[in-house]
Coordinates of C-alpha atoms in Angstrom, one line a residue:
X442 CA 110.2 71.5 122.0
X443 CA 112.6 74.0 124.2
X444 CA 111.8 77.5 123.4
X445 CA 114.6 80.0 123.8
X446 CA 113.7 83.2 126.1
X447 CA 115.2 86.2 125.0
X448 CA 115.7 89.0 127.7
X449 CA 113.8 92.5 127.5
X450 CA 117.5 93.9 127.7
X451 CA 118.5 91.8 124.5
X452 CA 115.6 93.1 122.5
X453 CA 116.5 96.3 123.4
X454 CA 119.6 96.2 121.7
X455 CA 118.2 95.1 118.7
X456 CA 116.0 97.8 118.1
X457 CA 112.6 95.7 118.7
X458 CA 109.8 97.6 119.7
X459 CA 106.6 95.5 121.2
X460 CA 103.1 96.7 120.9
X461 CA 103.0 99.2 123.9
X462 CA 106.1 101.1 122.8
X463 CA 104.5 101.4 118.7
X464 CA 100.6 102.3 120.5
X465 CA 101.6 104.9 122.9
X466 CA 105.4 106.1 121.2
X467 CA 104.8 106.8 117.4
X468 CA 100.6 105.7 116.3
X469 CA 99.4 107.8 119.6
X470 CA 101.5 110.5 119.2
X471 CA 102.0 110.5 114.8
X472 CA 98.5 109.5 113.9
X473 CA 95.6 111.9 114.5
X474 CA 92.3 109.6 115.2
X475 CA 91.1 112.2 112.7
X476 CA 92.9 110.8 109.8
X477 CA 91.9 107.1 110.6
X478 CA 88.6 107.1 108.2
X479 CA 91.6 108.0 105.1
X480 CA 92.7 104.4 105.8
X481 CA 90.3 102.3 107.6
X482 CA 87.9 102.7 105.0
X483 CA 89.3 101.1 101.7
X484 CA 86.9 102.8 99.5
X485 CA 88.1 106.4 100.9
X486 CA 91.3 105.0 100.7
X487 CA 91.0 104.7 97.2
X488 CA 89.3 107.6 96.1
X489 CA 92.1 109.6 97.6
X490 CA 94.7 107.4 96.3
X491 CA 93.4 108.4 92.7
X492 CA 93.4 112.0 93.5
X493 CA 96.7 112.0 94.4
X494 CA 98.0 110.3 91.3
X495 CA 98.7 107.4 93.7
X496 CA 97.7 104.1 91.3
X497 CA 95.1 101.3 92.7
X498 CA 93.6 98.6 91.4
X499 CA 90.1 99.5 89.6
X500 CA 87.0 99.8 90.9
X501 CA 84.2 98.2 89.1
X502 CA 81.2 98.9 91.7
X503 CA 80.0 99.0 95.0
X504 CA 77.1 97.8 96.7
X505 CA 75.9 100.3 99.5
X506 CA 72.4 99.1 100.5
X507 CA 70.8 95.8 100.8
X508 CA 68.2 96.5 98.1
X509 CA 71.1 96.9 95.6
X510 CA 71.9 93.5 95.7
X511 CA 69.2 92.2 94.0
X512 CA 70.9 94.6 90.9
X513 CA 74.5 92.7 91.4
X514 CA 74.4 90.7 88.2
X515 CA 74.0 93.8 86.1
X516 CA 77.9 94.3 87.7
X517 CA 79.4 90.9 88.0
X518 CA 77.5 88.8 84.8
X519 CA 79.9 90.9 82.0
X520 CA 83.2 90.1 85.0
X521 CA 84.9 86.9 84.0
X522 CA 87.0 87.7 87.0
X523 CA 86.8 90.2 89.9
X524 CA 87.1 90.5 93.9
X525 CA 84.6 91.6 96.2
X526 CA 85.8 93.1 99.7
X527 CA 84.6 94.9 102.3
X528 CA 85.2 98.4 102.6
X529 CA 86.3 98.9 106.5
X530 CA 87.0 94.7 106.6
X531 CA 90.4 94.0 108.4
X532 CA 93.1 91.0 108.6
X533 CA 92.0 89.7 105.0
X534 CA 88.3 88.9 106.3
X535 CA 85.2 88.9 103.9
X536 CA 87.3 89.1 100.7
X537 CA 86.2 86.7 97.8
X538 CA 88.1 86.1 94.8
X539 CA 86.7 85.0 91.6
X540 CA 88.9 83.5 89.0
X541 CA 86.5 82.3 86.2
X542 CA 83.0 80.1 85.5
X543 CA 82.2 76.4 85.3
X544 CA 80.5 75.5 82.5
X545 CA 76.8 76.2 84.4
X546 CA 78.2 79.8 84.7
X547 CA 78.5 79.4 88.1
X548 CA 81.8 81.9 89.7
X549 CA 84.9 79.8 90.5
X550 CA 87.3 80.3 93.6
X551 CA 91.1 80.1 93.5
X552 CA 90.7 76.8 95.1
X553 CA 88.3 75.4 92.0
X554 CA 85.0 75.8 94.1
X555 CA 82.0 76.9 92.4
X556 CA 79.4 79.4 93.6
X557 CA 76.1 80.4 92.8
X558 CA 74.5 84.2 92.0
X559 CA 72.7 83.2 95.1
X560 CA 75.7 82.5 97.3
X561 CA 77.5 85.4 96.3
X562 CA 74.5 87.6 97.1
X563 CA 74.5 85.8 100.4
X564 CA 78.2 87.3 100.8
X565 CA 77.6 90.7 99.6
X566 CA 75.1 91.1 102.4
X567 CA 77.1 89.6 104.6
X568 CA 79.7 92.6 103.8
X569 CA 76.4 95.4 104.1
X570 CA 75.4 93.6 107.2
X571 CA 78.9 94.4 108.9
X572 CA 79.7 90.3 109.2
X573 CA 83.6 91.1 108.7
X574 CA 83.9 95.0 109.2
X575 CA 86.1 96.5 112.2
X576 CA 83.9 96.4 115.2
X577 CA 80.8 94.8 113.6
X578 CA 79.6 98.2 111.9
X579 CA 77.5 98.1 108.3
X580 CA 79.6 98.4 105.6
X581 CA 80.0 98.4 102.2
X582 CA 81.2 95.9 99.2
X583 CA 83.3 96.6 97.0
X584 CA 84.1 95.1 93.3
X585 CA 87.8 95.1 92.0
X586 CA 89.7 94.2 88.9
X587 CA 91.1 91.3 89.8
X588 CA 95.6 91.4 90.2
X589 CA 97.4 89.7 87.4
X590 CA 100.4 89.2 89.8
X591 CA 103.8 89.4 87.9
X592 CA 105.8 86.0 87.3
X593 CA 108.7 87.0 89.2
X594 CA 106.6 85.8 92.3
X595 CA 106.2 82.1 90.0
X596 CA 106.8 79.3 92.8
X597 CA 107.2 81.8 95.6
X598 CA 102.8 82.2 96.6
X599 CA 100.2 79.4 96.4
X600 CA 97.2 80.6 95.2
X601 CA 96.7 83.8 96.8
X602 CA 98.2 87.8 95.5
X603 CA 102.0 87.9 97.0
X604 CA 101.9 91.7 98.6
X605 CA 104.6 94.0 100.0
X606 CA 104.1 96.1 103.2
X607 CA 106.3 99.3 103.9
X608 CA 106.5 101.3 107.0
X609 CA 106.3 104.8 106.4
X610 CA 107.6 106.6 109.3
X611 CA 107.4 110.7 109.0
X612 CA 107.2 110.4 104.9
X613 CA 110.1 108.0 104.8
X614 CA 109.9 104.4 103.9
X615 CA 112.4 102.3 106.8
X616 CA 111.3 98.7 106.5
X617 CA 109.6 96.0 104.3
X618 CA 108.9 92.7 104.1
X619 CA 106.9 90.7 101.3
X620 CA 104.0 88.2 102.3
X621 CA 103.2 84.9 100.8
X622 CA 100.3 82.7 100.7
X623 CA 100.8 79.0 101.6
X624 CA 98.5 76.1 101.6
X625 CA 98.7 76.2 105.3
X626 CA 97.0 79.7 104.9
X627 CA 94.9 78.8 102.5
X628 CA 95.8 81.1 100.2
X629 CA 95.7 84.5 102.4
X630 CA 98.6 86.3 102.6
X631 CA 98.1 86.5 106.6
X632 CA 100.8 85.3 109.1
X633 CA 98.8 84.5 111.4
X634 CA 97.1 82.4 110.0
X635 CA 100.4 80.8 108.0
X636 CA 101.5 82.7 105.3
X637 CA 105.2 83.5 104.9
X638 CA 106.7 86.8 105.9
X639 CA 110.2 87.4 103.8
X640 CA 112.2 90.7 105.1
X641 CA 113.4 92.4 101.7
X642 CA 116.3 95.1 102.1
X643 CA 115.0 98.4 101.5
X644 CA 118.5 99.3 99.2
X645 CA 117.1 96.8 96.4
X646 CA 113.5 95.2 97.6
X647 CA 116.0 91.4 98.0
X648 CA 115.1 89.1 100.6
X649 CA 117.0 89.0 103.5
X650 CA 115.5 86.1 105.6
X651 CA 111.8 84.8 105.8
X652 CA 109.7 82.6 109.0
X653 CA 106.9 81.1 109.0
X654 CA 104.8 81.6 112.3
X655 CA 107.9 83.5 113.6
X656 CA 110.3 80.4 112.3
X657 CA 113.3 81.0 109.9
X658 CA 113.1 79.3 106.8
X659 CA 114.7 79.0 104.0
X660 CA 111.9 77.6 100.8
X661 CA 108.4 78.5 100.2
X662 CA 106.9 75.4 102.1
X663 CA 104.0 74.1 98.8
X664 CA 107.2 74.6 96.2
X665 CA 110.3 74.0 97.7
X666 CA 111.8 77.5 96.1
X667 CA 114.5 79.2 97.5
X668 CA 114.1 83.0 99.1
X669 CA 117.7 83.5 98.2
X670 CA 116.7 84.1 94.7
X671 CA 114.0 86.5 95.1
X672 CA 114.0 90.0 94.1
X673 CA 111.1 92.3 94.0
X674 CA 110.6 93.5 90.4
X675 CA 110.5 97.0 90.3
X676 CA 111.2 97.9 94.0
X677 CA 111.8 101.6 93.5
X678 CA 108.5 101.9 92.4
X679 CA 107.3 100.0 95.6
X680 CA 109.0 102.6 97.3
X681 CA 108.1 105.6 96.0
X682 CA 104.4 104.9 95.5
X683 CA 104.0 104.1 99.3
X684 CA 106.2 107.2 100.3
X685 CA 103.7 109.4 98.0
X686 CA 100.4 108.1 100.5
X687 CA 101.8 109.9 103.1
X688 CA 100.5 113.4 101.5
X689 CA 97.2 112.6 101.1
X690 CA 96.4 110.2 104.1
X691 CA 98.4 113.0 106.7
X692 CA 99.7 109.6 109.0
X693 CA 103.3 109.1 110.7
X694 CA 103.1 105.9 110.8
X695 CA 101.3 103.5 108.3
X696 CA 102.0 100.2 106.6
X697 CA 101.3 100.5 102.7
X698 CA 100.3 97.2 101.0
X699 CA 101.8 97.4 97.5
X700 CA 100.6 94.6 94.8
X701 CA 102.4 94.5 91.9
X702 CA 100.2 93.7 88.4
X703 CA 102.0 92.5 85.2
X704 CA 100.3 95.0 83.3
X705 CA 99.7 98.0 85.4
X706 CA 102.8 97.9 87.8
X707 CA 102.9 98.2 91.6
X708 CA 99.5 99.2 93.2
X709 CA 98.8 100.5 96.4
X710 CA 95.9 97.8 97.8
X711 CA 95.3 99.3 101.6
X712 CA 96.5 101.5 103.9
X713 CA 97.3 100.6 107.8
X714 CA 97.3 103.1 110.5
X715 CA 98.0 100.4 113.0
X716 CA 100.7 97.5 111.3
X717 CA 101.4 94.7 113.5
X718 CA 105.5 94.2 114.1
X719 CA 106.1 90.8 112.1
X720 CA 108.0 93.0 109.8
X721 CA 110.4 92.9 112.5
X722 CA 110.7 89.0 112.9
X723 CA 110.7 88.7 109.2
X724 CA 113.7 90.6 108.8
X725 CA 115.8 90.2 112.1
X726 CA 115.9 93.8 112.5
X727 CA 114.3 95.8 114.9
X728 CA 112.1 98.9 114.3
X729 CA 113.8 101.1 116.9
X730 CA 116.8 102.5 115.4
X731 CA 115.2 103.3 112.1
X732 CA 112.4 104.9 113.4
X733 CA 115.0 107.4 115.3
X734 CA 117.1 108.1 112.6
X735 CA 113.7 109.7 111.2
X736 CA 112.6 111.6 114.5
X737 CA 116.0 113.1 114.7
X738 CA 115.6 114.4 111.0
X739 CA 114.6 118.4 110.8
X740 CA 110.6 118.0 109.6
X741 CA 110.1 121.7 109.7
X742 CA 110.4 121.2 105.0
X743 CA 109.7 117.8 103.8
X744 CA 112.0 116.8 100.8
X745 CA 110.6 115.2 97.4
X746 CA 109.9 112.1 97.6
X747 CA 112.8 110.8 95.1
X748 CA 114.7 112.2 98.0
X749 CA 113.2 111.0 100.5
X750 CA 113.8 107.5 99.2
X751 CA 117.2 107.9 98.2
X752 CA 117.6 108.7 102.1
X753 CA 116.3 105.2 102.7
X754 CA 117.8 103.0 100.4
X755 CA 121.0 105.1 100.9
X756 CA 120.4 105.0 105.3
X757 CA 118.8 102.1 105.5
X758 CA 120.9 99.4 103.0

């Protein structure tokens, strides 16, 4: 197959941005390295999400030093279902899902497999031995109630939690784009590795135009669905709930995961100091111009942040 080149100039005009421009132009010059830990490590992530009033999913333990894991099923035997993550893991890596037992008791995957106390022991020390943390460093595990995702996403994810990532750029949410597990990605909600990236307009969190490894399409691949009909429930909560991180986390730039539960309404999963740019693929619109309508705002008094995202939906529709 032909690939079509498009010309430095060309993306210029569009407003992309490539990786050298976001490292050295807005996360070397907005982010403090100081600030990294509030968002590198999920666990301080959280703590300080809950001190802000910021809502995550619960947390129903965490498993610091290899002799603890002996003491797991004192944690997980009274779980029917729960996820276990590392705390400083990256790209999706180390997470294990649990969605029920077999009839031995054993803990079931999203994809019907069946493990053992003593293979999810194996994984938790895994996690502690730094097997799937940023640069190979121990780490810690960390149990979470599991997300009852909301049935607006019916048809639109297979198997996996449907997410929405925001950039947050000076306090101000200016682009978003929904990600959806496939079969292809095995149920991670990962691009890379498959998963389906839909641009949603910040105005009313609708889909504007979804690819699949940086292809348009135009149906969830498993289900056949249409993106024209979806809608994220809720979006202004989306919004405003990833607008209110930047207080306590002190960034410029971030990506804020946002999950929504059917009982408990959006939640903030994780925080990203460094997002990648597949936002801008997924929604045909480049980063650039956005992200200068911010800089050219006065920052000396931050607005609310009802304001703020009025701005955006209002600027950015």
């Amino acid at each position: 197959m032909m690939l079509r080149l498009v010309s430095p100039r060309a993306l210029r005009e569009r407003g992309i941005i490539g990786m050298n421009a976001r490292n050295h132009r807005y996360i070397q010059r907005y982010n403090d390295r100081v600030n990294y830990p509030a968002v590198d490590n999920k666990l301080k992530t959280k703590f300080l999400a809950t001190k802000a009033g910021v809502p995550v999913p619960d947390l129903l333990g965490v498993v610091k030093h290899q002799y603890q894991v002996k003491d797991l099923p004192k944690i997980l035997d009274p779980l029917e279902r729960f996820v276990i993550k590392p705390t400083r893991g990256c790209a999706g890596r180390g997470i294990l899902v649990v969605v029920g037992r077999d009839e031995q008791g054993r803990f079931l995957k999203p994809s019907g497999a069946a493990l053992t106390h003593k293979d999810v022991n194996r994984h938790v020390s895994n996690i502690l031995a730094g097997l799937h943390s940023l640069g190979g460093v121990p780490d810690f595990a960390m149990i979470e109630r599991i997300i009852d995702f909301t049935d607006a996403f019916e048809g639109y994810s297979y198997q996996g939690v449907p997410d929405v990532r925001v950039i947050v750029f000076g306090g101000y949410p200016i682009l978003a784009m929904t990600r959806l597990s496939t079969a292809r990605s095995d149920g991670k909600a990962n691009l890379h590795q498959g998963a389906v990236g839909v641009g949603l307009s910040i105005r009313d969190g609708t889909a504007l135009r979804a690819v699949q490894f940086n292809r348009p399409i135009t149906a969830h691949p498993d289900t056949d669905k249409p993106f024209d009909q979806l809608r994220i429930p809720r979006w202004r909560d989306h919004l405003e709930i990833a607008t209110r991180c930047y207080a306590f986390t002190h960034l410029g730039y971030f990506g804020a995961d946002v999950v929504i539960d059917k009982h408990l309404g959006p939640l903030i999963l994780e925080l990203n100091a460094r997002p990648g740019l597949a936002i801008q693929t997924a929604n045909g619109i480049g980063l650039r111009k956005r992200l200068d309508v911010i800089e050219a705002l006065d920052h000396d008094e931050l607005p609310p942040v009802k304001d703020r995202v009025d701005f955006a939906q209002e600027r950015f529709a």
